[in-house]
């Protein structure tokens, strides 16, 4: 049933001004509509923020959006980890793969590329298992629901127009009956009665169409419960993908630390660089739970004499102290002592030693330990 646009405008305006009766939806349907709007709004926010999480670069997101709209395959994009790894490998070629720095760059670069590959796999899995279902709901199911809701609103306006027309016809008929014109009573009453009958018929038709559309809308909105169940499953898959990704990253970093600990870390000092500062050779630590402090730079003229033999070192009669270990430390060679977080050891220094190192003792074990890993106790 279609009415001229002016009828809808008049009806809508009168409803807003409180001058006309508005057909109210039943409470159950109103609750479903409110629940549907809530689902749509939060799904949209979660979808957008997940996109930002997986792809922080807005330009890349816009590019992917256009590829999707054009129904074209999104080109493969190198991750930041893969790019960093490739830079390290290229640098190692120029610095010399056989040098300590070059060989270390190769090792770290290869692991960075593996981390980048793990990130790429995580992004792809998350996009398929989590982003795609959310997008399908917003661009598919919700569009259908919105279309049927707009149609329901039109049916409601039709019904309100029919109610207003019937009300006016009834008032005109009652007014004519209260003040009859004896010269034209029968023709006028006949016309008014026919107008009221037509309005009643239109009202019945409008009520039927409104009820039918309300039922269609109700069934679609009740499907939101199934949407929640589906999104719940997708959310579990997203968390599983995150957990697998972070576990793989942790495993790769542990393997990298082990590989670095096996790389010879006694640097060959070039005489031409005498007087320059170099990184401490013992720079690889294993701190799975926290970041360790950086080793201090030492000058080449303070390198500990290679003739120092740990087994021949005797603790001084005085000057020993207790120290609490702050972080785990894996000994790089037999001259060092491995440390375990929170343990207490005895420490002391020897003449000519690097000030960044102390001699540590734990029972019958003895070896050099880095000062930065200790909290000296009084």
mmCIF file of C-alpha atoms in Angstrom:
data_model
loop_
_atom_site.group_PDB
_atom_site.id
_atom_site.type_symbol
_atom_site.label_atom_id
_atom_site.label_comp_id
_atom_site.label_asym_id
_atom_site.label_seq_id
_atom_site.Cartn_x
_atom_site.Cartn_y
_atom_site.Cartn_z
ATOM 1 C CA UNK A 1 0.000 0.000 0.000
ATOM 2 C CA UNK A 2 1.491 3.312 -1.092
ATOM 3 C CA UNK A 3 0.407 6.788 -0.050
ATOM 4 C CA UNK A 4 1.619 10.154 -1.341
ATOM 5 C CA UNK A 5 4.737 11.405 0.404
ATOM 6 C CA UNK A 6 2.766 14.240 2.001
ATOM 7 C CA UNK A 7 0.790 11.690 4.044
ATOM 8 C CA UNK A 8 3.980 10.223 5.510
ATOM 9 C CA UNK A 9 5.395 13.657 6.283
ATOM 10 C CA UNK A 10 2.208 14.813 7.966
ATOM 11 C CA UNK A 11 1.915 11.606 9.953
ATOM 12 C CA UNK A 12 5.550 11.690 11.056
ATOM 13 C CA UNK A 13 5.324 15.366 12.044
ATOM 14 C CA UNK A 14 2.125 14.878 13.994
ATOM 15 C CA UNK A 15 3.645 11.919 15.845
ATOM 16 C CA UNK A 16 6.695 13.949 16.813
ATOM 17 C CA UNK A 17 4.476 16.809 18.018
ATOM 18 C CA UNK A 18 2.259 14.449 19.975
ATOM 19 C CA UNK A 19 -0.783 15.311 17.839
ATOM 20 C CA UNK A 20 -1.233 11.832 16.383
ATOM 21 C CA UNK A 21 -1.206 8.320 17.743
ATOM 22 C CA UNK A 22 1.910 6.311 16.951
ATOM 23 C CA UNK A 23 1.734 2.551 16.574
ATOM 24 C CA UNK A 24 4.138 1.106 19.131
ATOM 25 C CA UNK A 25 6.105 -2.079 18.594
ATOM 26 C CA UNK A 26 5.714 -4.851 21.146
ATOM 27 C CA UNK A 27 8.243 -4.949 23.984
ATOM 28 C CA UNK A 28 9.954 -8.119 22.728
ATOM 29 C CA UNK A 29 10.599 -6.612 19.306
ATOM 30 C CA UNK A 30 11.839 -3.374 20.869
ATOM 31 C CA UNK A 31 14.320 -5.360 22.999
ATOM 32 C CA UNK A 32 15.510 -7.264 19.935
ATOM 33 C CA UNK A 33 16.057 -4.013 18.040
ATOM 34 C CA UNK A 34 18.048 -2.517 20.925
ATOM 35 C CA UNK A 35 20.134 -5.708 21.193
ATOM 36 C CA UNK A 36 20.759 -5.678 17.449
ATOM 37 C CA UNK A 37 21.925 -2.059 17.490
ATOM 38 C CA UNK A 38 24.248 -2.823 20.408
ATOM 39 C CA UNK A 39 25.694 -5.820 18.560
ATOM 40 C CA UNK A 40 26.246 -3.822 15.394
ATOM 41 C CA UNK A 41 27.938 -0.900 17.172
ATOM 42 C CA UNK A 42 30.362 -3.011 19.226
ATOM 43 C CA UNK A 43 31.113 -5.398 16.377
ATOM 44 C CA UNK A 44 32.046 -2.416 14.230
ATOM 45 C CA UNK A 45 34.362 -0.992 16.920
ATOM 46 C CA UNK A 46 36.020 -4.353 17.603
ATOM 47 C CA UNK A 47 36.464 -4.930 13.871
ATOM 48 C CA UNK A 48 38.082 -1.519 13.291
ATOM 49 C CA UNK A 49 40.424 -1.794 16.275
ATOM 50 C CA UNK A 50 41.455 -5.332 15.330
ATOM 51 C CA UNK A 51 42.345 -4.011 11.892
ATOM 52 C CA UNK A 52 44.542 -1.385 13.546
ATOM 53 C CA UNK A 53 46.155 -4.039 15.745
ATOM 54 C CA UNK A 54 46.976 -6.321 12.831
ATOM 55 C CA UNK A 55 47.961 -3.512 10.457
ATOM 56 C CA UNK A 56 48.982 -0.281 12.250
ATOM 57 C CA UNK A 57 49.870 1.428 8.940
ATOM 58 C CA UNK A 58 46.755 3.384 7.801
ATOM 59 C CA UNK A 59 48.025 3.626 4.214
ATOM 60 C CA UNK A 60 48.352 -0.151 4.042
ATOM 61 C CA UNK A 61 44.830 -0.566 5.426
ATOM 62 C CA UNK A 62 43.430 1.793 2.784
ATOM 63 C CA UNK A 63 45.278 -0.110 0.067
ATOM 64 C CA UNK A 64 43.876 -3.424 1.313
ATOM 65 C CA UNK A 65 40.370 -1.899 1.428
ATOM 66 C CA UNK A 66 40.541 -0.888 -2.238
ATOM 67 C CA UNK A 67 41.846 -4.293 -3.274
ATOM 68 C CA UNK A 68 38.910 -5.929 -1.480
ATOM 69 C CA UNK A 69 36.372 -3.600 -3.117
ATOM 70 C CA UNK A 70 37.910 -4.250 -6.532
ATOM 71 C CA UNK A 71 37.800 -7.985 -5.790
ATOM 72 C CA UNK A 72 41.501 -8.328 -6.473
ATOM 73 C CA UNK A 73 44.092 -10.339 -4.587
ATOM 74 C CA UNK A 74 45.978 -8.307 -2.005
ATOM 75 C CA UNK A 75 49.707 -8.353 -2.868
ATOM 76 C CA UNK A 76 52.043 -9.992 -0.402
ATOM 77 C CA UNK A 77 53.654 -7.426 1.875
ATOM 78 C CA UNK A 78 57.021 -7.886 3.603
ATOM 79 C CA UNK A 79 56.746 -7.674 7.385
ATOM 80 C CA UNK A 80 58.989 -5.370 9.397
ATOM 81 C CA UNK A 81 60.786 -8.347 10.937
ATOM 82 C CA UNK A 82 61.552 -9.839 7.522
ATOM 83 C CA UNK A 83 62.798 -6.472 6.261
ATOM 84 C CA UNK A 84 65.054 -5.999 9.299
ATOM 85 C CA UNK A 85 66.428 -9.514 8.889
ATOM 86 C CA UNK A 86 67.238 -8.888 5.238
ATOM 87 C CA UNK A 87 69.032 -5.640 6.101
ATOM 88 C CA UNK A 88 71.152 -7.519 8.656
ATOM 89 C CA UNK A 89 72.052 -10.222 6.139
ATOM 90 C CA UNK A 90 72.996 -7.618 3.535
ATOM 91 C CA UNK A 91 75.111 -5.742 6.073
ATOM 92 C CA UNK A 92 76.916 -8.959 7.030
ATOM 93 C CA UNK A 93 78.036 -9.384 3.407
ATOM 94 C CA UNK A 94 79.722 -5.980 3.464
ATOM 95 C CA UNK A 95 81.215 -6.331 6.957
ATOM 96 C CA UNK A 96 82.457 -9.839 6.245
ATOM 97 C CA UNK A 97 80.628 -13.042 7.220
ATOM 98 C CA UNK A 98 83.770 -14.349 8.872
ATOM 99 C CA UNK A 99 84.063 -11.463 11.343
ATOM 100 C CA UNK A 100 82.422 -11.701 14.773
ATOM 101 C CA UNK A 101 80.049 -8.858 13.967
ATOM 102 C CA UNK A 102 79.223 -10.206 10.514
ATOM 103 C CA UNK A 103 78.581 -13.757 11.705
ATOM 104 C CA UNK A 104 76.378 -12.447 14.510
ATOM 105 C CA UNK A 105 74.427 -10.277 12.079
ATOM 106 C CA UNK A 106 73.789 -13.355 9.937
ATOM 107 C CA UNK A 107 72.502 -15.338 12.904
ATOM 108 C CA UNK A 108 70.260 -12.557 14.208
ATOM 109 C CA UNK A 109 69.086 -11.643 10.701
ATOM 110 C CA UNK A 110 67.971 -15.191 9.957
ATOM 111 C CA UNK A 111 65.973 -15.302 13.190
ATOM 112 C CA UNK A 112 64.430 -11.908 12.478
ATOM 113 C CA UNK A 113 63.218 -13.232 9.132
ATOM 114 C CA UNK A 114 61.738 -16.269 10.875
ATOM 115 C CA UNK A 115 60.000 -13.978 13.367
ATOM 116 C CA UNK A 116 58.654 -11.936 10.468
ATOM 117 C CA UNK A 117 57.368 -15.102 8.832
ATOM 118 C CA UNK A 118 55.615 -16.081 12.048
ATOM 119 C CA UNK A 119 54.012 -12.641 12.158
ATOM 120 C CA UNK A 120 52.835 -12.992 8.566
ATOM 121 C CA UNK A 121 51.218 -16.352 9.373
ATOM 122 C CA UNK A 122 49.521 -14.860 12.451
ATOM 123 C CA UNK A 123 48.124 -11.947 10.425
ATOM 124 C CA UNK A 124 46.743 -14.255 7.766
ATOM 125 C CA UNK A 125 45.176 -16.625 10.288
ATOM 126 C CA UNK A 126 43.588 -13.798 12.277
ATOM 127 C CA UNK A 127 42.195 -12.150 9.160
ATOM 128 C CA UNK A 128 40.510 -15.374 8.068
ATOM 129 C CA UNK A 129 39.296 -16.663 11.427
ATOM 130 C CA UNK A 130 38.294 -13.387 13.115
ATOM 131 C CA UNK A 131 38.143 -10.337 10.844
ATOM 132 C CA UNK A 132 36.301 -12.000 7.973
ATOM 133 C CA UNK A 133 33.327 -13.245 10.082
ATOM 134 C CA UNK A 134 32.926 -9.801 11.644
ATOM 135 C CA UNK A 135 33.027 -8.147 8.225
ATOM 136 C CA UNK A 136 30.531 -10.657 6.826
ATOM 137 C CA UNK A 137 28.079 -9.825 9.602
ATOM 138 C CA UNK A 138 28.393 -6.054 9.111
ATOM 139 C CA UNK A 139 28.235 -6.178 5.311
ATOM 140 C CA UNK A 140 25.789 -9.084 4.991
ATOM 141 C CA UNK A 141 23.423 -9.970 7.818
ATOM 142 C CA UNK A 142 23.247 -6.489 9.279
ATOM 143 C CA UNK A 143 22.484 -4.877 5.928
ATOM 144 C CA UNK A 144 19.591 -7.287 5.472
ATOM 145 C CA UNK A 145 18.329 -6.524 8.971
ATOM 146 C CA UNK A 146 18.602 -2.772 8.359
ATOM 147 C CA UNK A 147 16.687 -3.075 5.095
ATOM 148 C CA UNK A 148 13.835 -4.995 6.754
ATOM 149 C CA UNK A 149 13.750 -2.528 9.651
ATOM 150 C CA UNK A 150 13.357 0.385 7.242
ATOM 151 C CA UNK A 151 10.554 -1.506 5.530
ATOM 152 C CA UNK A 152 8.924 -2.107 8.921
ATOM 153 C CA UNK A 153 9.066 1.615 9.664
ATOM 154 C CA UNK A 154 7.345 2.326 6.339
ATOM 155 C CA UNK A 155 4.639 -0.232 7.164
ATOM 156 C CA UNK A 156 4.158 1.429 10.523
ATOM 157 C CA UNK A 157 3.721 4.823 8.878
ATOM 158 C CA UNK A 158 1.218 3.289 6.432
ATOM 159 C CA UNK A 159 -0.734 1.924 9.355
ATOM 160 C CA UNK A 160 -0.686 5.267 11.161
ATOM 161 C CA UNK A 161 -1.909 7.063 8.025
ATOM 162 C CA UNK A 162 -4.773 4.588 7.694
ATOM 163 C CA UNK A 163 -5.691 5.061 11.350
ATOM 164 C CA UNK A 164 -5.710 8.833 10.919
ATOM 165 C CA UNK A 165 -7.882 8.640 7.793
ATOM 166 C CA UNK A 166 -10.366 6.298 9.469
ATOM 167 C CA UNK A 167 -10.527 8.555 12.503
ATOM 168 C CA UNK A 168 -11.308 11.588 10.319
ATOM 169 C CA UNK A 169 -13.944 9.656 8.375
ATOM 170 C CA UNK A 170 -15.619 8.531 11.588
ATOM 171 C CA UNK A 171 -15.631 12.080 12.969
ATOM 172 C CA UNK A 172 -17.162 13.436 9.744
ATOM 173 C CA UNK A 173 -19.807 10.719 9.776
ATOM 174 C CA UNK A 174 -20.680 11.395 13.425
ATOM 175 C CA UNK A 175 -20.848 15.152 12.793
ATOM 176 C CA UNK A 176 -23.210 14.642 9.862
ATOM 177 C CA UNK A 177 -25.406 12.383 11.922
ATOM 178 C CA UNK A 178 -25.567 14.972 14.737
ATOM 179 C CA UNK A 179 -26.583 17.870 12.426
ATOM 180 C CA UNK A 180 -28.501 16.356 9.438
ATOM 181 C CA UNK A 181 -29.392 18.345 6.347
ATOM 182 C CA UNK A 182 -32.904 17.200 5.494
ATOM 183 C CA UNK A 183 -32.600 18.220 1.872
ATOM 184 C CA UNK A 184 -29.424 16.155 1.178
ATOM 185 C CA UNK A 185 -29.338 13.736 4.086
ATOM 186 C CA UNK A 186 -29.326 10.462 2.212
ATOM 187 C CA UNK A 187 -26.692 11.294 -0.450
ATOM 188 C CA UNK A 188 -24.239 12.882 2.001
ATOM 189 C CA UNK A 189 -24.613 10.169 4.633
ATOM 190 C CA UNK A 190 -24.142 7.574 1.931
ATOM 191 C CA UNK A 191 -20.859 9.156 0.776
ATOM 192 C CA UNK A 192 -19.530 9.518 4.313
ATOM 193 C CA UNK A 193 -20.406 5.930 5.174
ATOM 194 C CA UNK A 194 -18.676 4.676 2.023
ATOM 195 C CA UNK A 195 -15.565 6.726 2.882
ATOM 196 C CA UNK A 196 -15.441 5.248 6.375
ATOM 197 C CA UNK A 197 -15.846 1.706 4.977
ATOM 198 C CA UNK A 198 -12.982 2.264 2.539
ATOM 199 C CA UNK A 199 -10.789 3.607 5.356
ATOM 200 C CA UNK A 200 -11.577 0.537 7.471
ATOM 201 C CA UNK A 201 -10.575 -1.751 4.599
ATOM 202 C CA UNK A 202 -7.315 0.113 4.076
ATOM 203 C CA UNK A 203 -6.630 -0.112 7.810
ATOM 204 C CA UNK A 204 -7.097 -3.892 7.814
ATOM 205 C CA UNK A 205 -4.752 -4.275 4.851
ATOM 206 C CA UNK A 206 -2.149 -1.991 6.450
ATOM 207 C CA UNK A 207 -2.391 -3.857 9.758
ATOM 208 C CA UNK A 208 -1.836 -7.179 8.009
ATOM 209 C CA UNK A 209 1.214 -5.907 6.131
ATOM 210 C CA UNK A 210 2.609 -4.343 9.308
ATOM 211 C CA UNK A 211 2.180 -7.564 11.294
ATOM 212 C CA UNK A 212 3.804 -9.614 8.526
ATOM 213 C CA UNK A 213 6.791 -7.258 8.302
ATOM 214 C CA UNK A 214 7.146 -7.166 12.095
ATOM 215 C CA UNK A 215 7.350 -10.968 12.126
ATOM 216 C CA UNK A 216 10.030 -10.990 9.409
ATOM 217 C CA UNK A 217 12.060 -8.391 11.306
ATOM 218 C CA UNK A 218 11.648 -10.282 14.564
ATOM 219 C CA UNK A 219 12.946 -13.539 13.055
ATOM 220 C CA UNK A 220 16.002 -11.778 11.609
ATOM 221 C CA UNK A 221 16.802 -10.050 14.899
ATOM 222 C CA UNK A 222 16.451 -13.285 16.844
ATOM 223 C CA UNK A 223 19.253 -14.603 14.638
ATOM 224 C CA UNK A 224 21.589 -12.211 16.479
ATOM 225 C CA UNK A 225 21.925 -14.925 19.134
ATOM 226 C CA UNK A 226 23.442 -17.247 16.523
ATOM 227 C CA UNK A 227 25.734 -14.410 15.476
ATOM 228 C CA UNK A 228 26.995 -14.100 19.058
ATOM 229 C CA UNK A 229 27.711 -17.835 19.170
ATOM 230 C CA UNK A 230 29.638 -17.640 15.890
ATOM 231 C CA UNK A 231 31.624 -14.606 16.991
ATOM 232 C CA UNK A 232 32.405 -16.325 20.287
ATOM 233 C CA UNK A 233 33.942 -19.247 18.409
ATOM 234 C CA UNK A 234 35.903 -16.842 16.204
ATOM 235 C CA UNK A 235 37.147 -15.012 19.296
ATOM 236 C CA UNK A 236 38.522 -18.281 20.707
ATOM 237 C CA UNK A 237 40.300 -18.949 17.411
ATOM 238 C CA UNK A 238 41.785 -15.445 17.464
ATOM 239 C CA UNK A 239 43.152 -15.961 20.978
ATOM 240 C CA UNK A 240 44.561 -19.355 19.988
ATOM 241 C CA UNK A 241 46.311 -17.750 17.008
ATOM 242 C CA UNK A 242 47.772 -15.063 19.278
ATOM 243 C CA UNK A 243 48.955 -17.622 21.819
ATOM 244 C CA UNK A 244 50.580 -19.743 19.107
ATOM 245 C CA UNK A 245 52.278 -16.679 17.606
ATOM 246 C CA UNK A 246 53.698 -15.417 20.899
ATOM 247 C CA UNK A 247 54.810 -18.925 21.885
ATOM 248 C CA UNK A 248 56.616 -19.312 18.574
ATOM 249 C CA UNK A 249 58.287 -15.897 19.052
ATOM 250 C CA UNK A 250 59.415 -16.877 22.562
ATOM 251 C CA UNK A 251 60.789 -20.177 21.306
ATOM 252 C CA UNK A 252 62.694 -18.485 18.476
ATOM 253 C CA UNK A 253 64.206 -15.938 20.858
ATOM 254 C CA UNK A 254 65.365 -18.669 23.211
ATOM 255 C CA UNK A 255 66.967 -20.509 20.291
ATOM 256 C CA UNK A 256 68.600 -17.250 19.176
ATOM 257 C CA UNK A 257 70.086 -16.695 22.607
ATOM 258 C CA UNK A 258 71.490 -20.218 22.655
ATOM 259 C CA UNK A 259 72.980 -19.785 19.189
ATOM 260 C CA UNK A 260 74.563 -16.482 20.166
ATOM 261 C CA UNK A 261 76.086 -18.037 23.264
ATOM 262 C CA UNK A 262 77.901 -20.540 21.035
ATOM 263 C CA UNK A 263 79.408 -17.828 18.847
ATOM 264 C CA UNK A 264 83.013 -16.997 19.897
ATOM 265 C CA UNK A 265 82.744 -13.690 21.683
ATOM 266 C CA UNK A 266 86.428 -12.806 22.202
ATOM 267 C CA UNK A 267 86.817 -9.968 19.734
ATOM 268 C CA UNK A 268 90.087 -9.542 17.858
ATOM 269 C CA UNK A 269 91.164 -5.988 18.452
ATOM 270 C CA UNK A 270 92.699 -4.247 15.466
ATOM 271 C CA UNK A 271 95.780 -2.242 16.550
ATOM 272 C CA UNK A 272 94.560 0.643 14.437
ATOM 273 C CA UNK A 273 91.492 0.916 16.652
ATOM 274 C CA UNK A 274 93.487 1.062 19.871
ATOM 275 C CA UNK A 275 91.892 3.445 22.318
ATOM 276 C CA UNK A 276 88.365 2.944 20.921
ATOM 277 C CA UNK A 277 85.651 1.453 23.096
ATOM 278 C CA UNK A 278 84.200 -1.921 22.220
ATOM 279 C CA UNK A 279 81.230 -3.800 23.592
ATOM 280 C CA UNK A 280 81.888 -6.212 26.395
ATOM 281 C CA UNK A 281 82.393 -9.666 24.925
ATOM 282 C CA UNK A 282 79.901 -11.189 27.339
ATOM 283 C CA UNK A 283 76.749 -9.582 25.990
ATOM 284 C CA UNK A 284 74.458 -12.590 25.597
ATOM 285 C CA UNK A 285 72.104 -13.311 28.474
ATOM 286 C CA UNK A 286 69.012 -15.422 28.937
ATOM 287 C CA UNK A 287 66.223 -13.398 30.467
ATOM 288 C CA UNK A 288 62.931 -14.959 29.427
ATOM 289 C CA UNK A 289 60.878 -12.823 31.760
ATOM 290 C CA UNK A 290 62.574 -9.432 31.821
ATOM 291 C CA UNK A 291 65.084 -7.280 30.044
ATOM 292 C CA UNK A 292 68.581 -7.290 31.435
ATOM 293 C CA UNK A 293 70.668 -4.151 31.803
ATOM 294 C CA UNK A 294 73.115 -3.399 29.043
ATOM 295 C CA UNK A 295 76.735 -4.199 29.649
ATOM 296 C CA UNK A 296 78.958 -1.180 30.085
ATOM 297 C CA UNK A 297 81.581 -0.294 27.525
ATOM 298 C CA UNK A 298 85.131 -1.183 28.425
ATOM 299 C CA UNK A 299 88.309 0.238 27.015
ATOM 300 C CA UNK A 300 90.801 -1.986 25.265
ATOM 301 C CA UNK A 301 93.479 -1.093 27.754
ATOM 302 C CA UNK A 302 91.415 -2.551 30.624
ATOM 303 C CA UNK A 303 90.989 -6.007 29.133
ATOM 304 C CA UNK A 304 91.723 -8.656 31.710
ATOM 305 C CA UNK A 305 95.034 -10.470 31.182
ATOM 306 C CA UNK A 306 94.518 -13.857 29.598
ATOM 307 C CA UNK A 307 97.045 -15.313 32.011
ATOM 308 C CA UNK A 308 94.552 -15.060 34.898
ATOM 309 C CA UNK A 309 93.500 -18.583 35.896
ATOM 310 C CA UNK A 310 90.334 -18.755 37.967
ATOM 311 C CA UNK A 311 91.259 -21.970 39.742
ATOM 312 C CA UNK A 312 94.420 -20.308 41.095
ATOM 313 C CA UNK A 313 92.585 -17.256 42.457
ATOM 314 C CA UNK A 314 92.382 -17.179 46.236
ATOM 315 C CA UNK A 315 89.879 -15.030 48.130
ATOM 316 C CA UNK A 316 91.477 -12.227 50.135
ATOM 317 C CA UNK A 317 91.507 -12.457 53.904
ATOM 318 C CA UNK A 318 89.288 -9.389 54.030
ATOM 319 C CA UNK A 319 87.194 -7.587 51.430
ATOM 320 C CA UNK A 320 84.702 -10.318 50.503
ATOM 321 C CA UNK A 321 81.026 -9.349 50.315
ATOM 322 C CA UNK A 322 77.700 -11.001 49.841
ATOM 323 C CA UNK A 323 75.729 -10.194 46.711
ATOM 324 C CA UNK A 324 72.198 -10.952 45.536
ATOM 325 C CA UNK A 325 71.818 -12.042 41.915
ATOM 326 C CA UNK A 326 69.295 -9.883 40.014
ATOM 327 C CA UNK A 327 69.060 -11.851 36.745
ATOM 328 C CA UNK A 328 69.944 -15.271 35.389
ATOM 329 C CA UNK A 329 73.304 -15.375 33.623
ATOM 330 C CA UNK A 330 74.777 -18.190 31.522
ATOM 331 C CA UNK A 331 78.543 -18.473 31.657
ATOM 332 C CA UNK A 332 80.156 -17.913 28.268
ATOM 333 C CA UNK A 333 83.193 -20.084 29.118
ATOM 334 C CA UNK A 334 84.802 -22.033 31.972
ATOM 335 C CA UNK A 335 86.296 -18.874 33.491
ATOM 336 C CA UNK A 336 82.823 -17.512 34.300
ATOM 337 C CA UNK A 337 80.241 -18.560 36.877
ATOM 338 C CA UNK A 338 76.615 -19.061 35.866
ATOM 339 C CA UNK A 339 74.129 -17.147 38.021
ATOM 340 C CA UNK A 340 70.554 -17.786 39.049
ATOM 341 C CA UNK A 341 68.122 -15.020 39.927
ATOM 342 C CA UNK A 342 67.650 -14.255 43.667
ATOM 343 C CA UNK A 343 70.508 -16.466 44.886
ATOM 344 C CA UNK A 344 73.206 -15.184 47.268
ATOM 345 C CA UNK A 345 76.911 -15.553 46.415
ATOM 346 C CA UNK A 346 80.230 -14.335 47.803
ATOM 347 C CA UNK A 347 82.125 -11.838 45.660
ATOM 348 C CA UNK A 348 85.484 -10.103 45.739
ATOM 349 C CA UNK A 349 87.871 -8.408 43.338
ATOM 350 C CA UNK A 350 91.473 -9.044 42.318
ATOM 351 C CA UNK A 351 94.175 -6.538 41.396
ATOM 352 C CA UNK A 352 94.148 -5.689 37.700
ATOM 353 C CA UNK A 353 90.628 -6.999 37.095
ATOM 354 C CA UNK A 354 88.150 -5.228 34.865
ATOM 355 C CA UNK A 355 86.029 -3.079 37.245
ATOM 356 C CA UNK A 356 82.869 -4.402 35.545
ATOM 357 C CA UNK A 357 83.626 -7.916 36.794
ATOM 358 C CA UNK A 358 84.085 -9.636 40.150
ATOM 359 C CA UNK A 359 85.127 -13.079 41.286
ATOM 360 C CA UNK A 360 82.058 -14.961 42.539
ATOM 361 C CA UNK A 361 81.917 -18.093 44.691
ATOM 362 C CA UNK A 362 79.056 -20.489 45.333
ATOM 363 C CA UNK A 363 80.199 -23.406 47.471
ATOM 364 C CA UNK A 364 83.004 -25.104 45.571
ATOM 365 C CA UNK A 365 82.199 -23.236 42.336
ATOM 366 C CA UNK A 366 84.131 -20.135 41.369
ATOM 367 C CA UNK A 367 84.246 -17.805 38.364
ATOM 368 C CA UNK A 368 83.981 -14.303 37.005
ATOM 369 C CA UNK A 369 80.572 -12.612 37.289
ATOM 370 C CA UNK A 370 79.311 -9.293 35.838
ATOM 371 C CA UNK A 371 78.722 -6.516 38.368
ATOM 372 C CA UNK A 372 75.575 -5.313 36.563
ATOM 373 C CA UNK A 373 73.845 -8.583 37.440
ATOM 374 C CA UNK A 374 74.415 -8.172 41.156
ATOM 375 C CA UNK A 375 73.104 -6.201 44.100
ATOM 376 C CA UNK A 376 75.993 -5.837 46.547
ATOM 377 C CA UNK A 377 74.931 -6.291 50.158
ATOM 378 C CA UNK A 378 76.570 -4.694 53.194
#
